[in-house]
Amino acid sequence: MATDPRPVSSDMQSRNTREASAESDALVLANLALVGYHVSELLHRVPPTVSRDELASAGSLALVLAARAYDPSTGVPFARYAALRIRGALVDELRSMDWASRGARHRVRELAATSERLTAALGRTPSRVELAEALGSDVETVDRARQDAERRVLSIDATEHPVADLVRDESPNPEEALLVDERLRWLGAAVHTLPERLRFVIEGLFLQDRPVAELADELGVTQSRISQLRTEALTLLRDGMNAGLDPDLVPAASRPDGVAERRRQTYFAAVAARAALAPAASMTAGPGIVPTQRGTQAAGERYMAREAELTA
């Protein structure tokens, strides 16, 4: 007599589900340290008001979801896959902590500065129409900026311990702080990966504050050659960073199949690998890069200022 196969099929499905759940739980338990590591690393780069518990909760949820979605057949190690999911969740959580977009913050600051300037010039509080004319916009834009300003004041004061008098509006929010730190990490990787001569010039000029004449004597070249090497290195640094952070800004090669372009692409890949694998601290200090005399942050600002000159 034939038997009904449906109970057997149901049992197999249930058993497969349990096995998949057990594998997922095992992945989560084995990689819980990833959440703590990435949360701790992030907390060093954001304002102290950011809650560790909220970040840890978002990271733990991302780890669980990563374990459920993981496909071993892809050949990607779970730790690497989960790390990407966790970092993405932490960034999303930082964004959710701050209601104001960059555009809203900019409008509030611009409105405040314009209002102060007109008040001083007119000897009275300017009208909405006068503010709109001074800003080159319409009255509706002024009203929206005022609403943003009022909303920001309420969000700061609606706490048990108001901090409105202590908060400076121009300070970076958590997302901006994270982006700056990420850019500096890529910058460190790009400097570390430069060809030896270019790296020597960049470290000497920007990290050690050595004069051009001294570098020229040490390399046995003219001072104008040092300037050429500096420009070449800064261009390579800029493209190496943009290749990973904003590929649309990397100029197209005139000879895509040429030797120079192949070397450039090899450099881009090496920068990306170093930035992805090495923690931020090792990119800004240690044997890879000559220690700075004025601090890594100041060196990074000088690099970015020079990069802005080249981009302009």
Short mmCIF file of N, CA and C in Angstrom, two decimals, residues 160-272:
data_model
loop_
_atom_site.label_atom_id
_atom_site.label_comp_id
_atom_site.label_asym_id
_atom_site.label_seq_id
_atom_site.Cartn_x
_atom_site.Cartn_y
_atom_site.Cartn_z
N GLU A 160 16.79 66.53 29.22
CA GLU A 160 16.81 66.73 30.67
C GLU A 160 17.85 67.77 31.08
N HIS A 161 18.96 67.78 30.34
CA HIS A 161 20.03 68.75 30.60
C HIS A 161 20.28 69.52 29.32
N PRO A 162 19.64 70.69 29.13
CA PRO A 162 19.80 71.45 27.88
C PRO A 162 21.27 71.78 27.63
N VAL A 163 21.67 71.60 26.36
CA VAL A 163 23.06 71.87 26.00
C VAL A 163 23.15 72.91 24.89
N ALA A 164 22.09 73.70 24.70
CA ALA A 164 22.07 74.66 23.60
C ALA A 164 23.22 75.66 23.69
N ASP A 165 23.59 76.00 24.93
CA ASP A 165 24.66 76.99 25.09
C ASP A 165 26.04 76.39 24.83
N LEU A 166 26.13 75.07 24.81
CA LEU A 166 27.42 74.42 24.64
C LEU A 166 27.66 73.92 23.23
N VAL A 167 26.59 73.73 22.46
CA VAL A 167 26.73 73.15 21.13
C VAL A 167 27.08 74.23 20.11
N ARG A 168 28.12 73.99 19.34
CA ARG A 168 28.51 74.90 18.28
C ARG A 168 27.97 74.36 16.97
N ASP A 169 27.24 75.16 16.26
CA ASP A 169 26.56 74.70 15.04
C ASP A 169 27.52 74.26 13.96
N GLU A 170 28.72 74.83 13.94
CA GLU A 170 29.64 74.50 12.86
C GLU A 170 30.38 73.18 13.09
N SER A 171 30.20 72.56 14.23
CA SER A 171 30.88 71.30 14.46
C SER A 171 30.28 70.20 13.58
N PRO A 172 31.09 69.21 13.14
CA PRO A 172 30.58 68.16 12.26
C PRO A 172 29.63 67.23 13.01
N ASN A 173 28.60 66.79 12.30
CA ASN A 173 27.71 65.80 12.88
C ASN A 173 28.36 64.43 12.78
N PRO A 174 27.78 63.38 13.38
CA PRO A 174 28.43 62.06 13.35
C PRO A 174 28.74 61.56 11.95
N GLU A 175 27.83 61.77 11.02
CA GLU A 175 28.07 61.30 9.65
C GLU A 175 29.25 62.03 9.03
N GLU A 176 29.32 63.36 9.23
CA GLU A 176 30.41 64.13 8.65
C GLU A 176 31.74 63.72 9.27
N ALA A 177 31.76 63.49 10.58
CA ALA A 177 32.99 63.06 11.25
C ALA A 177 33.47 61.72 10.70
N LEU A 178 32.53 60.82 10.47
CA LEU A 178 32.89 59.51 9.93
C LEU A 178 33.45 59.63 8.51
N LEU A 179 32.84 60.48 7.69
CA LEU A 179 33.29 60.65 6.32
C LEU A 179 34.69 61.25 6.27
N VAL A 180 34.95 62.23 7.14
CA VAL A 180 36.29 62.83 7.18
C VAL A 180 37.33 61.79 7.59
N ASP A 181 36.99 60.98 8.60
CA ASP A 181 37.93 59.98 9.06
C ASP A 181 38.19 58.94 7.97
N GLU A 182 37.13 58.55 7.26
CA GLU A 182 37.29 57.59 6.18
C GLU A 182 38.18 58.14 5.08
N ARG A 183 38.00 59.42 4.77
CA ARG A 183 38.82 60.04 3.72
C ARG A 183 40.29 60.12 4.14
N LEU A 184 40.54 60.41 5.41
CA LEU A 184 41.91 60.44 5.90
C LEU A 184 42.53 59.05 5.88
N ARG A 185 41.73 58.02 6.12
CA ARG A 185 42.24 56.65 6.07
C ARG A 185 42.66 56.29 4.64
N TRP A 186 41.85 56.68 3.67
CA TRP A 186 42.21 56.44 2.28
C TRP A 186 43.44 57.27 1.88
N LEU A 187 43.52 58.46 2.44
CA LEU A 187 44.68 59.30 2.15
C LEU A 187 45.96 58.64 2.67
N GLY A 188 45.89 58.10 3.89
CA GLY A 188 47.05 57.40 4.43
C GLY A 188 47.45 56.21 3.57
N ALA A 189 46.45 55.46 3.10
CA ALA A 189 46.73 54.32 2.23
C ALA A 189 47.36 54.77 0.91
N ALA A 190 46.85 55.88 0.36
CA ALA A 190 47.37 56.38 -0.92
C ALA A 190 48.82 56.84 -0.77
N VAL A 191 49.15 57.51 0.32
CA VAL A 191 50.53 57.95 0.55
C VAL A 191 51.45 56.74 0.73
N HIS A 192 50.99 55.78 1.52
CA HIS A 192 51.82 54.60 1.82
C HIS A 192 52.13 53.81 0.55
N THR A 193 51.24 53.87 -0.45
CA THR A 193 51.38 53.05 -1.65
C THR A 193 52.09 53.77 -2.79
N LEU A 194 52.41 55.04 -2.62
CA LEU A 194 53.10 55.78 -3.67
C LEU A 194 54.44 55.15 -4.04
N PRO A 195 54.88 55.31 -5.28
CA PRO A 195 56.25 54.91 -5.63
C PRO A 195 57.26 55.60 -4.72
N GLU A 196 58.38 54.97 -4.51
CA GLU A 196 59.32 55.40 -3.47
C GLU A 196 59.72 56.87 -3.59
N ARG A 197 60.09 57.32 -4.79
CA ARG A 197 60.55 58.70 -4.94
C ARG A 197 59.43 59.70 -4.68
N LEU A 198 58.24 59.42 -5.20
CA LEU A 198 57.10 60.32 -4.98
C LEU A 198 56.73 60.36 -3.50
N ARG A 199 56.79 59.21 -2.88
CA ARG A 199 56.46 59.17 -1.46
C ARG A 199 57.49 59.94 -0.63
N PHE A 200 58.75 59.85 -1.01
CA PHE A 200 59.80 60.59 -0.31
C PHE A 200 59.53 62.09 -0.36
N VAL A 201 59.12 62.58 -1.53
CA VAL A 201 58.84 64.01 -1.68
C VAL A 201 57.63 64.43 -0.85
N ILE A 202 56.55 63.64 -0.91
CA ILE A 202 55.33 63.98 -0.18
C ILE A 202 55.57 63.96 1.33
N GLU A 203 56.24 62.93 1.81
CA GLU A 203 56.53 62.85 3.24
C GLU A 203 57.44 64.00 3.68
N GLY A 204 58.44 64.31 2.85
CA GLY A 204 59.35 65.38 3.22
C GLY A 204 58.68 66.74 3.27
N LEU A 205 57.84 67.03 2.28
CA LEU A 205 57.20 68.34 2.21
C LEU A 205 56.07 68.50 3.21
N PHE A 206 55.20 67.48 3.32
CA PHE A 206 53.97 67.64 4.09
C PHE A 206 54.02 67.03 5.49
N LEU A 207 54.77 65.96 5.68
CA LEU A 207 54.80 65.32 6.98
C LEU A 207 55.99 65.75 7.83
N GLN A 208 57.09 66.12 7.16
CA GLN A 208 58.29 66.52 7.91
C GLN A 208 58.61 68.01 7.77
N ASP A 209 57.84 68.71 6.93
CA ASP A 209 58.04 70.16 6.74
C ASP A 209 59.48 70.49 6.33
N ARG A 210 60.07 69.68 5.47
CA ARG A 210 61.43 69.92 5.02
C ARG A 210 61.41 70.88 3.83
N PRO A 211 62.39 71.74 3.70
CA PRO A 211 62.43 72.69 2.58
C PRO A 211 62.71 71.97 1.26
N VAL A 212 62.25 72.58 0.18
CA VAL A 212 62.42 72.00 -1.16
C VAL A 212 63.90 71.84 -1.49
N ALA A 213 64.71 72.85 -1.13
CA ALA A 213 66.14 72.80 -1.45
C ALA A 213 66.81 71.60 -0.80
N GLU A 214 66.43 71.28 0.41
CA GLU A 214 67.02 70.14 1.12
C GLU A 214 66.66 68.83 0.44
N LEU A 215 65.42 68.70 0.02
CA LEU A 215 65.00 67.49 -0.68
C LEU A 215 65.71 67.36 -2.02
N ALA A 216 65.85 68.50 -2.71
CA ALA A 216 66.52 68.47 -4.01
C ALA A 216 67.97 68.02 -3.86
N ASP A 217 68.67 68.52 -2.84
CA ASP A 217 70.06 68.12 -2.62
C ASP A 217 70.15 66.62 -2.31
N GLU A 218 69.22 66.12 -1.52
CA GLU A 218 69.28 64.72 -1.12
C GLU A 218 69.01 63.78 -2.30
N LEU A 219 68.12 64.20 -3.19
CA LEU A 219 67.81 63.38 -4.35
C LEU A 219 68.75 63.64 -5.53
N GLY A 220 69.52 64.72 -5.45
CA GLY A 220 70.42 65.07 -6.54
C GLY A 220 69.70 65.60 -7.76
N VAL A 221 68.63 66.36 -7.54
CA VAL A 221 67.86 66.93 -8.64
C VAL A 221 67.68 68.42 -8.37
N THR A 222 67.08 69.12 -9.33
CA THR A 222 66.83 70.55 -9.16
C THR A 222 65.55 70.76 -8.33
N GLN A 223 65.40 72.00 -7.84
CA GLN A 223 64.20 72.32 -7.08
C GLN A 223 62.95 72.27 -7.96
N SER A 224 63.09 72.64 -9.22
CA SER A 224 61.94 72.57 -10.12
C SER A 224 61.51 71.12 -10.33
N ARG A 225 62.47 70.19 -10.30
CA ARG A 225 62.12 68.77 -10.43
C ARG A 225 61.34 68.30 -9.20
N ILE A 226 61.70 68.80 -8.04
CA ILE A 226 60.95 68.47 -6.83
C ILE A 226 59.51 68.94 -6.97
N SER A 227 59.31 70.13 -7.53
CA SER A 227 57.96 70.64 -7.73
C SER A 227 57.19 69.76 -8.71
N GLN A 228 57.87 69.28 -9.74
CA GLN A 228 57.21 68.39 -10.69
C GLN A 228 56.82 67.07 -10.03
N LEU A 229 57.70 66.54 -9.21
CA LEU A 229 57.39 65.29 -8.50
C LEU A 229 56.24 65.49 -7.52
N ARG A 230 56.20 66.66 -6.88
CA ARG A 230 55.11 66.95 -5.95
C ARG A 230 53.78 66.97 -6.69
N THR A 231 53.74 67.66 -7.83
CA THR A 231 52.50 67.73 -8.61
C THR A 231 52.08 66.34 -9.09
N GLU A 232 53.05 65.56 -9.55
CA GLU A 232 52.75 64.21 -10.02
C GLU A 232 52.20 63.35 -8.88
N ALA A 233 52.81 63.46 -7.71
CA ALA A 233 52.37 62.66 -6.56
C ALA A 233 50.97 63.08 -6.10
N LEU A 234 50.73 64.39 -6.03
CA LEU A 234 49.42 64.86 -5.58
C LEU A 234 48.31 64.45 -6.54
N THR A 235 48.61 64.48 -7.83
CA THR A 235 47.62 64.04 -8.81
C THR A 235 47.33 62.55 -8.65
N LEU A 236 48.38 61.77 -8.44
CA LEU A 236 48.20 60.34 -8.24
C LEU A 236 47.44 60.05 -6.95
N LEU A 237 47.75 60.80 -5.90
CA LEU A 237 47.02 60.65 -4.63
C LEU A 237 45.54 60.95 -4.82
N ARG A 238 45.25 62.06 -5.49
CA ARG A 238 43.86 62.45 -5.70
C ARG A 238 43.09 61.38 -6.47
N ASP A 239 43.68 60.89 -7.56
CA ASP A 239 43.00 59.88 -8.37
C ASP A 239 42.90 58.55 -7.63
N GLY A 240 43.93 58.23 -6.84
CA GLY A 240 43.89 56.98 -6.09
C GLY A 240 42.78 56.97 -5.06
N MET A 241 42.55 58.12 -4.40
CA MET A 241 41.46 58.22 -3.43
C MET A 241 40.11 58.23 -4.13
N ASN A 242 40.01 59.01 -5.19
CA ASN A 242 38.73 59.11 -5.90
C ASN A 242 38.33 57.79 -6.55
N ALA A 243 39.31 56.99 -6.94
CA ALA A 243 39.00 55.70 -7.55
C ALA A 243 38.18 54.82 -6.61
N GLY A 244 38.41 54.98 -5.30
CA GLY A 244 37.65 54.20 -4.33
C GLY A 244 36.47 54.93 -3.73
N LEU A 245 36.59 56.26 -3.58
CA LEU A 245 35.55 57.03 -2.90
C LEU A 245 34.56 57.68 -3.86
N ASP A 246 35.02 58.11 -5.03
CA ASP A 246 34.13 58.76 -5.99
C ASP A 246 34.69 58.55 -7.40
N PRO A 247 34.47 57.37 -7.97
CA PRO A 247 35.08 57.02 -9.26
C PRO A 247 34.74 57.98 -10.40
N ASP A 248 33.61 58.68 -10.32
CA ASP A 248 33.22 59.60 -11.39
C ASP A 248 34.20 60.76 -11.53
N LEU A 249 34.97 61.03 -10.48
CA LEU A 249 35.92 62.15 -10.51
C LEU A 249 37.27 61.76 -11.09
N VAL A 250 37.49 60.48 -11.36
CA VAL A 250 38.76 60.05 -11.92
C VAL A 250 38.74 60.31 -13.43
N PRO A 251 39.68 61.11 -13.94
CA PRO A 251 39.68 61.41 -15.38
C PRO A 251 39.99 60.17 -16.22
N ALA A 252 39.39 60.11 -17.39
CA ALA A 252 39.61 58.98 -18.29
C ALA A 252 41.01 59.07 -18.88
N ALA A 253 41.65 57.92 -19.06
CA ALA A 253 43.00 57.88 -19.61
C ALA A 253 42.97 58.11 -21.11
N SER A 254 43.97 58.85 -21.60
CA SER A 254 44.04 59.09 -23.04
C SER A 254 44.41 57.81 -23.79
N ARG A 255 45.16 56.92 -23.13
CA ARG A 255 45.53 55.63 -23.73
C ARG A 255 45.20 54.53 -22.72
N PRO A 256 43.96 54.04 -22.74
CA PRO A 256 43.52 53.05 -21.74
C PRO A 256 44.35 51.78 -21.72
N ASP A 257 44.95 51.43 -22.84
CA ASP A 257 45.72 50.19 -22.92
C ASP A 257 47.22 50.42 -22.74
N GLY A 258 47.61 51.66 -22.43
CA GLY A 258 49.02 51.98 -22.31
C GLY A 258 49.63 51.48 -21.02
N VAL A 259 50.96 51.46 -21.00
CA VAL A 259 51.69 51.00 -19.82
C VAL A 259 51.42 51.92 -18.62
N ALA A 260 51.38 53.23 -18.86
CA ALA A 260 51.17 54.18 -17.77
C ALA A 260 49.81 53.96 -17.11
N GLU A 261 48.79 53.68 -17.92
CA GLU A 261 47.45 53.47 -17.36
C GLU A 261 47.39 52.16 -16.58
N ARG A 262 48.09 51.13 -17.07
CA ARG A 262 48.11 49.87 -16.32
C ARG A 262 48.79 50.05 -14.97
N ARG A 263 49.86 50.83 -14.94
CA ARG A 263 50.51 51.11 -13.66
C ARG A 263 49.59 51.90 -12.74
N ARG A 264 48.86 52.84 -13.33
CA ARG A 264 47.94 53.65 -12.52
C ARG A 264 46.84 52.77 -11.92
N GLN A 265 46.30 51.87 -12.70
CA GLN A 265 45.25 50.98 -12.20
C GLN A 265 45.79 50.03 -11.13
N THR A 266 47.03 49.60 -11.29
CA THR A 266 47.65 48.77 -10.26
C THR A 266 47.78 49.54 -8.96
N TYR A 267 48.15 50.81 -9.06
CA TYR A 267 48.25 51.66 -7.87
C TYR A 267 46.88 51.82 -7.21
N PHE A 268 45.84 52.07 -8.01
CA PHE A 268 44.48 52.22 -7.47
C PHE A 268 44.07 50.97 -6.69
N ALA A 269 44.34 49.80 -7.26
CA ALA A 269 43.95 48.55 -6.61
C ALA A 269 44.71 48.35 -5.30
N ALA A 270 46.00 48.73 -5.29
CA ALA A 270 46.80 48.58 -4.08
C ALA A 270 46.31 49.52 -2.98
N VAL A 271 45.94 50.74 -3.35
CA VAL A 271 45.40 51.70 -2.37
C VAL A 271 44.10 51.17 -1.78
N ALA A 272 43.21 50.66 -2.62
CA ALA A 272 41.93 50.14 -2.14
C ALA A 272 42.14 48.96 -1.19
#
